[in-house]
mmCIF file of C-alpha atoms in Angstrom:
data_model
loop_
_atom_site.group_PDB
_atom_site.id
_atom_site.type_symbol
_atom_site.label_atom_id
_atom_site.label_comp_id
_atom_site.label_asym_id
_atom_site.label_seq_id
_atom_site.Cartn_x
_atom_site.Cartn_y
_atom_site.Cartn_z
ATOM 1 C CA MET Y 1 -120.508 145.665 -62.094
ATOM 2 C CA THR Y 2 -116.843 145.322 -63.287
ATOM 3 C CA GLY Y 3 -118.042 144.603 -66.931
ATOM 4 C CA LEU Y 4 -120.313 147.256 -67.274
ATOM 5 C CA ILE Y 5 -117.698 149.471 -65.917
ATOM 6 C CA ASN Y 6 -114.606 148.400 -68.446
ATOM 7 C CA GLY Y 7 -117.609 148.661 -71.475
ATOM 8 C CA LEU Y 8 -117.321 151.988 -70.547
ATOM 9 C CA THR Y 9 -114.074 152.382 -70.170
ATOM 10 C CA ASN Y 10 -113.527 151.310 -73.775
ATOM 11 C CA LEU Y 11 -115.703 153.023 -75.258
ATOM 12 C CA HIS Y 12 -114.481 156.051 -73.841
ATOM 13 C CA ASN Y 13 -110.880 155.271 -75.152
ATOM 14 C CA SER Y 14 -111.467 153.872 -78.447
ATOM 15 C CA PHE Y 15 -114.222 157.503 -79.050
ATOM 16 C CA PHE Y 16 -111.725 159.836 -77.557
ATOM 17 C CA SER Y 17 -108.630 157.754 -80.075
ATOM 18 C CA TRP Y 18 -110.761 158.078 -83.011
ATOM 19 C CA LEU Y 19 -111.470 161.953 -82.119
ATOM 20 C CA THR Y 20 -107.554 162.182 -81.451
ATOM 21 C CA ARG Y 21 -106.867 160.264 -84.987
ATOM 22 C CA ILE Y 22 -109.367 162.639 -87.044
ATOM 23 C CA THR Y 23 -107.961 165.556 -86.030
ATOM 24 C CA ALA Y 24 -104.513 165.439 -85.679
ATOM 25 C CA GLY Y 25 -102.544 167.515 -87.407
ATOM 26 C CA TRP Y 26 -104.752 169.892 -88.405
ATOM 27 C CA PHE Y 27 -107.805 171.102 -85.934
ATOM 28 C CA THR Y 28 -105.893 172.436 -83.086
ATOM 29 C CA GLY Y 29 -104.140 174.890 -85.019
ATOM 30 C CA LEU Y 30 -106.666 175.431 -87.493
ATOM 31 C CA ALA Y 31 -108.795 176.209 -84.459
ATOM 32 C CA ALA Y 32 -106.714 178.681 -82.639
ATOM 33 C CA ARG Y 33 -106.369 180.531 -85.423
ATOM 34 C CA PHE Y 34 -109.910 180.675 -86.477
ATOM 35 C CA VAL Y 35 -110.934 181.819 -82.367
ATOM 36 C CA PHE Y 36 -107.979 184.667 -82.835
ATOM 37 C CA ALA Y 37 -109.514 185.945 -86.439
ATOM 38 C CA SER Y 38 -112.876 185.945 -84.892
ATOM 39 C CA LEU Y 39 -111.942 188.203 -81.842
ATOM 40 C CA PHE Y 40 -108.495 189.996 -82.885
ATOM 41 C CA PRO Y 41 -107.881 191.354 -85.886
ATOM 42 C CA LEU Y 42 -110.562 193.653 -86.652
ATOM 43 C CA TYR Y 43 -109.376 195.231 -82.763
ATOM 44 C CA TYR Y 44 -105.656 195.923 -83.487
ATOM 45 C CA TRP Y 45 -106.760 196.956 -87.014
ATOM 46 C CA GLN Y 46 -109.170 199.622 -86.324
ATOM 47 C CA SER Y 47 -106.957 200.314 -83.471
ATOM 48 C CA ALA Y 48 -103.372 201.347 -86.149
ATOM 49 C CA SER Y 49 -106.579 203.052 -88.351
ATOM 50 C CA ASN Y 50 -106.514 205.326 -85.994
ATOM 51 C CA LYS Y 51 -103.154 205.817 -85.427
ATOM 52 C CA ILE Y 52 -102.278 206.421 -89.107
ATOM 53 C CA GLY Y 53 -102.536 209.965 -90.861
ATOM 54 C CA GLU Y 54 -104.739 211.070 -93.751
ATOM 55 C CA GLY Y 55 -104.294 209.804 -97.549
ATOM 56 C CA PHE Y 56 -102.837 206.297 -98.667
ATOM 57 C CA PHE Y 57 -99.091 207.312 -97.544
ATOM 58 C CA GLY Y 58 -101.275 207.630 -93.611
ATOM 59 C CA VAL Y 59 -98.963 204.193 -92.793
ATOM 60 C CA LEU Y 60 -95.766 206.200 -93.264
ATOM 61 C CA SER Y 61 -97.260 209.114 -91.117
ATOM 62 C CA PRO Y 62 -98.628 208.240 -87.996
ATOM 63 C CA SER Y 63 -101.264 210.205 -86.206
ATOM 64 C CA LEU Y 64 -101.060 212.562 -83.046
ATOM 65 C CA GLY Y 65 -103.061 209.657 -81.322
ATOM 66 C CA ALA Y 66 -100.580 207.273 -81.955
ATOM 67 C CA TYR Y 67 -97.905 208.686 -80.542
ATOM 68 C CA ALA Y 68 -100.283 209.718 -77.333
ATOM 69 C CA THR Y 69 -101.250 205.588 -76.991
ATOM 70 C CA ILE Y 70 -97.776 204.761 -77.873
ATOM 71 C CA VAL Y 71 -95.514 206.303 -76.407
ATOM 72 C CA PRO Y 72 -97.768 208.842 -73.830
ATOM 73 C CA PRO Y 73 -94.753 209.717 -71.693
ATOM 74 C CA ILE Y 74 -92.220 211.151 -73.970
ATOM 75 C CA MET Y 75 -95.140 212.963 -75.750
ATOM 76 C CA GLU Y 76 -96.387 214.630 -72.787
ATOM 77 C CA GLN Y 77 -92.720 215.390 -71.891
ATOM 78 C CA HIS Y 78 -92.313 217.466 -75.457
ATOM 79 C CA GLY Y 79 -95.831 219.313 -75.073
ATOM 80 C CA PHE Y 80 -98.043 216.721 -77.360
ATOM 81 C CA ASP Y 81 -95.762 217.719 -80.307
ATOM 82 C CA PRO Y 82 -94.473 214.815 -82.120
ATOM 83 C CA SER Y 83 -92.215 217.211 -83.987
ATOM 84 C CA ALA Y 84 -90.256 217.401 -80.749
ATOM 85 C CA ILE Y 85 -89.684 214.383 -80.382
ATOM 86 C CA PRO Y 86 -86.425 212.826 -80.880
ATOM 87 C CA PHE Y 87 -86.527 210.545 -84.322
ATOM 88 C CA PHE Y 88 -84.357 207.816 -82.425
ATOM 89 C CA PRO Y 89 -85.750 205.508 -80.814
ATOM 90 C CA TRP Y 90 -89.330 207.070 -80.680
ATOM 91 C CA HIS Y 91 -90.368 208.010 -84.151
ATOM 92 C CA ILE Y 92 -89.496 204.111 -84.654
ATOM 93 C CA ILE Y 93 -91.094 202.897 -81.365
ATOM 94 C CA VAL Y 94 -94.418 204.590 -82.895
ATOM 95 C CA TYR Y 95 -94.108 203.442 -86.937
ATOM 96 C CA LEU Y 96 -92.929 199.560 -85.689
ATOM 97 C CA GLY Y 97 -95.781 200.106 -82.894
ATOM 98 C CA THR Y 98 -98.640 200.922 -85.794
ATOM 99 C CA TRP Y 99 -97.575 198.283 -88.717
ATOM 100 C CA THR Y 100 -97.336 195.782 -85.856
ATOM 101 C CA GLU Y 101 -101.772 196.178 -85.808
ATOM 102 C CA PHE Y 102 -101.752 195.660 -89.158
ATOM 103 C CA ILE Y 103 -98.950 193.153 -90.094
ATOM 104 C CA LEU Y 104 -99.184 190.175 -87.290
ATOM 105 C CA PRO Y 105 -102.614 189.780 -86.922
ATOM 106 C CA ALA Y 106 -103.138 189.241 -90.544
ATOM 107 C CA LEU Y 107 -99.750 186.655 -90.095
ATOM 108 C CA VAL Y 108 -101.579 184.895 -87.753
ATOM 109 C CA VAL Y 109 -104.702 184.215 -89.428
ATOM 110 C CA LEU Y 110 -103.141 183.555 -93.271
ATOM 111 C CA GLY Y 111 -101.277 180.973 -91.075
ATOM 112 C CA LEU Y 112 -97.629 182.511 -92.566
ATOM 113 C CA PHE Y 113 -94.247 182.680 -90.400
ATOM 114 C CA SER Y 114 -97.408 182.034 -87.824
ATOM 115 C CA ARG Y 115 -95.581 180.701 -85.164
ATOM 116 C CA ILE Y 116 -92.996 184.086 -85.006
ATOM 117 C CA ALA Y 117 -96.238 186.232 -85.585
ATOM 118 C CA SER Y 118 -97.983 184.622 -82.436
ATOM 119 C CA ILE Y 119 -95.018 185.499 -80.334
ATOM 120 C CA GLY Y 120 -94.462 188.360 -81.802
ATOM 121 C CA MET Y 121 -98.127 188.818 -81.065
ATOM 122 C CA ILE Y 122 -97.795 187.636 -77.607
ATOM 123 C CA GLY Y 123 -94.800 190.750 -77.014
ATOM 124 C CA PHE Y 124 -97.132 193.406 -78.369
ATOM 125 C CA ILE Y 125 -100.094 192.328 -75.883
ATOM 126 C CA PHE Y 126 -97.516 192.410 -73.162
ATOM 127 C CA VAL Y 127 -96.296 196.028 -74.115
ATOM 128 C CA GLN Y 128 -99.832 196.789 -74.089
ATOM 129 C CA ILE Y 129 -100.569 195.705 -71.018
ATOM 130 C CA TYR Y 130 -97.479 197.683 -69.022
ATOM 131 C CA VAL Y 131 -98.918 201.095 -71.172
ATOM 132 C CA ASP Y 132 -102.325 200.530 -70.171
ATOM 133 C CA ILE Y 133 -101.445 200.116 -66.520
ATOM 134 C CA LYS Y 134 -98.199 202.251 -66.060
ATOM 135 C CA TYR Y 135 -99.148 205.515 -68.620
ATOM 136 C CA LEU Y 136 -102.843 204.775 -69.385
ATOM 137 C CA GLY Y 137 -104.375 204.573 -65.662
ATOM 138 C CA LEU Y 138 -106.025 201.448 -66.225
ATOM 139 C CA GLU Y 139 -107.905 201.033 -62.677
ATOM 140 C CA GLU Y 140 -107.369 198.299 -60.167
ATOM 141 C CA LYS Y 141 -110.747 196.789 -60.850
ATOM 142 C CA PHE Y 142 -109.547 196.432 -64.207
ATOM 143 C CA ILE Y 143 -106.625 194.569 -64.230
ATOM 144 C CA GLY Y 144 -107.326 192.285 -61.932
ATOM 145 C CA SER Y 145 -106.009 189.466 -60.781
ATOM 146 C CA MET Y 146 -105.779 185.193 -61.512
ATOM 147 C CA PHE Y 147 -107.488 183.522 -59.174
ATOM 148 C CA ASP Y 148 -109.721 186.407 -57.774
ATOM 149 C CA ARG Y 149 -113.606 185.379 -58.314
ATOM 150 C CA PHE Y 150 -113.861 187.838 -60.777
ATOM 151 C CA PRO Y 151 -113.541 186.159 -64.747
ATOM 152 C CA ASP Y 152 -114.550 189.838 -65.847
ATOM 153 C CA ALA Y 153 -110.968 191.852 -65.449
ATOM 154 C CA ILE Y 154 -109.584 193.205 -68.726
ATOM 155 C CA ILE Y 155 -105.816 192.507 -68.222
ATOM 156 C CA TRP Y 156 -105.007 188.748 -66.319
ATOM 157 C CA ASP Y 157 -108.289 187.308 -67.390
ATOM 158 C CA GLN Y 158 -109.111 189.138 -70.797
ATOM 159 C CA ARG Y 159 -105.256 188.379 -72.250
ATOM 160 C CA LEU Y 160 -104.405 185.406 -70.638
ATOM 161 C CA LEU Y 161 -106.723 184.144 -72.955
ATOM 162 C CA TRP Y 162 -105.562 185.933 -75.859
ATOM 163 C CA VAL Y 163 -102.232 184.567 -74.533
ATOM 164 C CA PHE Y 164 -103.608 181.122 -74.568
ATOM 165 C CA VAL Y 165 -104.428 181.334 -77.937
ATOM 166 C CA LEU Y 166 -101.404 182.620 -79.146
ATOM 167 C CA VAL Y 167 -99.246 179.323 -77.529
ATOM 168 C CA MET Y 168 -101.449 177.364 -78.793
ATOM 169 C CA ILE Y 169 -99.954 178.144 -81.943
ATOM 170 C CA ILE Y 170 -96.728 178.594 -81.277
ATOM 171 C CA ILE Y 171 -97.212 175.162 -79.521
ATOM 172 C CA HIS Y 172 -98.887 173.051 -82.183
ATOM 173 C CA GLY Y 173 -98.508 175.181 -85.019
ATOM 174 C CA PRO Y 174 -100.641 176.724 -87.706
ATOM 175 C CA GLY Y 175 -102.781 173.856 -88.786
ATOM 176 C CA LYS Y 176 -102.351 171.859 -92.424
ATOM 177 C CA ILE Y 177 -105.312 174.340 -93.169
ATOM 178 C CA SER Y 178 -102.343 177.201 -93.730
ATOM 179 C CA LEU Y 179 -100.311 178.876 -95.498
ATOM 180 C CA ASP Y 180 -97.218 177.880 -93.993
ATOM 181 C CA HIS Y 181 -98.103 173.924 -94.165
ATOM 182 C CA LEU Y 182 -98.870 175.036 -98.284
ATOM 183 C CA LEU Y 183 -95.580 176.716 -98.583
ATOM 184 C CA GLY Y 184 -93.353 173.845 -96.622
ATOM 185 C CA ARG Y 185 -95.467 171.096 -98.647
ATOM 186 C CA ASN Y 186 -94.011 172.250 -101.875
ATOM 187 C CA ARG Y 187 -90.331 173.280 -100.944
#
């Protein structure tokens, strides 16, 4: 019996040592970026495209929806008139919030400045959570809680997984199949 257990243990150790060796340095970052790419860029780009004005230079003139979703209490306080809102800091926050939804997901997917972009995305997700709960009135059933028996809450369950994918990129990097690696090799 001891021989069988030792044989299975050796087989286990050999297989997983081999798997770790062949995936070292490239797989984790690439897999995390692949998961991110399959879930987030279209979500954020669609959200951002709803916040920009008309035409080619629309990114320089956020829509009414941008103000309503990024700074809802300020928008309400000024009678839903963006021109009545003080430029500093509120317009700057709206511009940065809108551009962030375009730029950071693209950087993560391309693997360019991916660790910094992932940190920025995590910050953005926390701001998004705060606005959703505090100002957009997300109901308790959508918020959920950690360690409850329901795995479908938008905040604790879904966004915790979003953050986990980004943490993997922060810790392990974007992998060898990335612009970060390519640019780093050429320096």
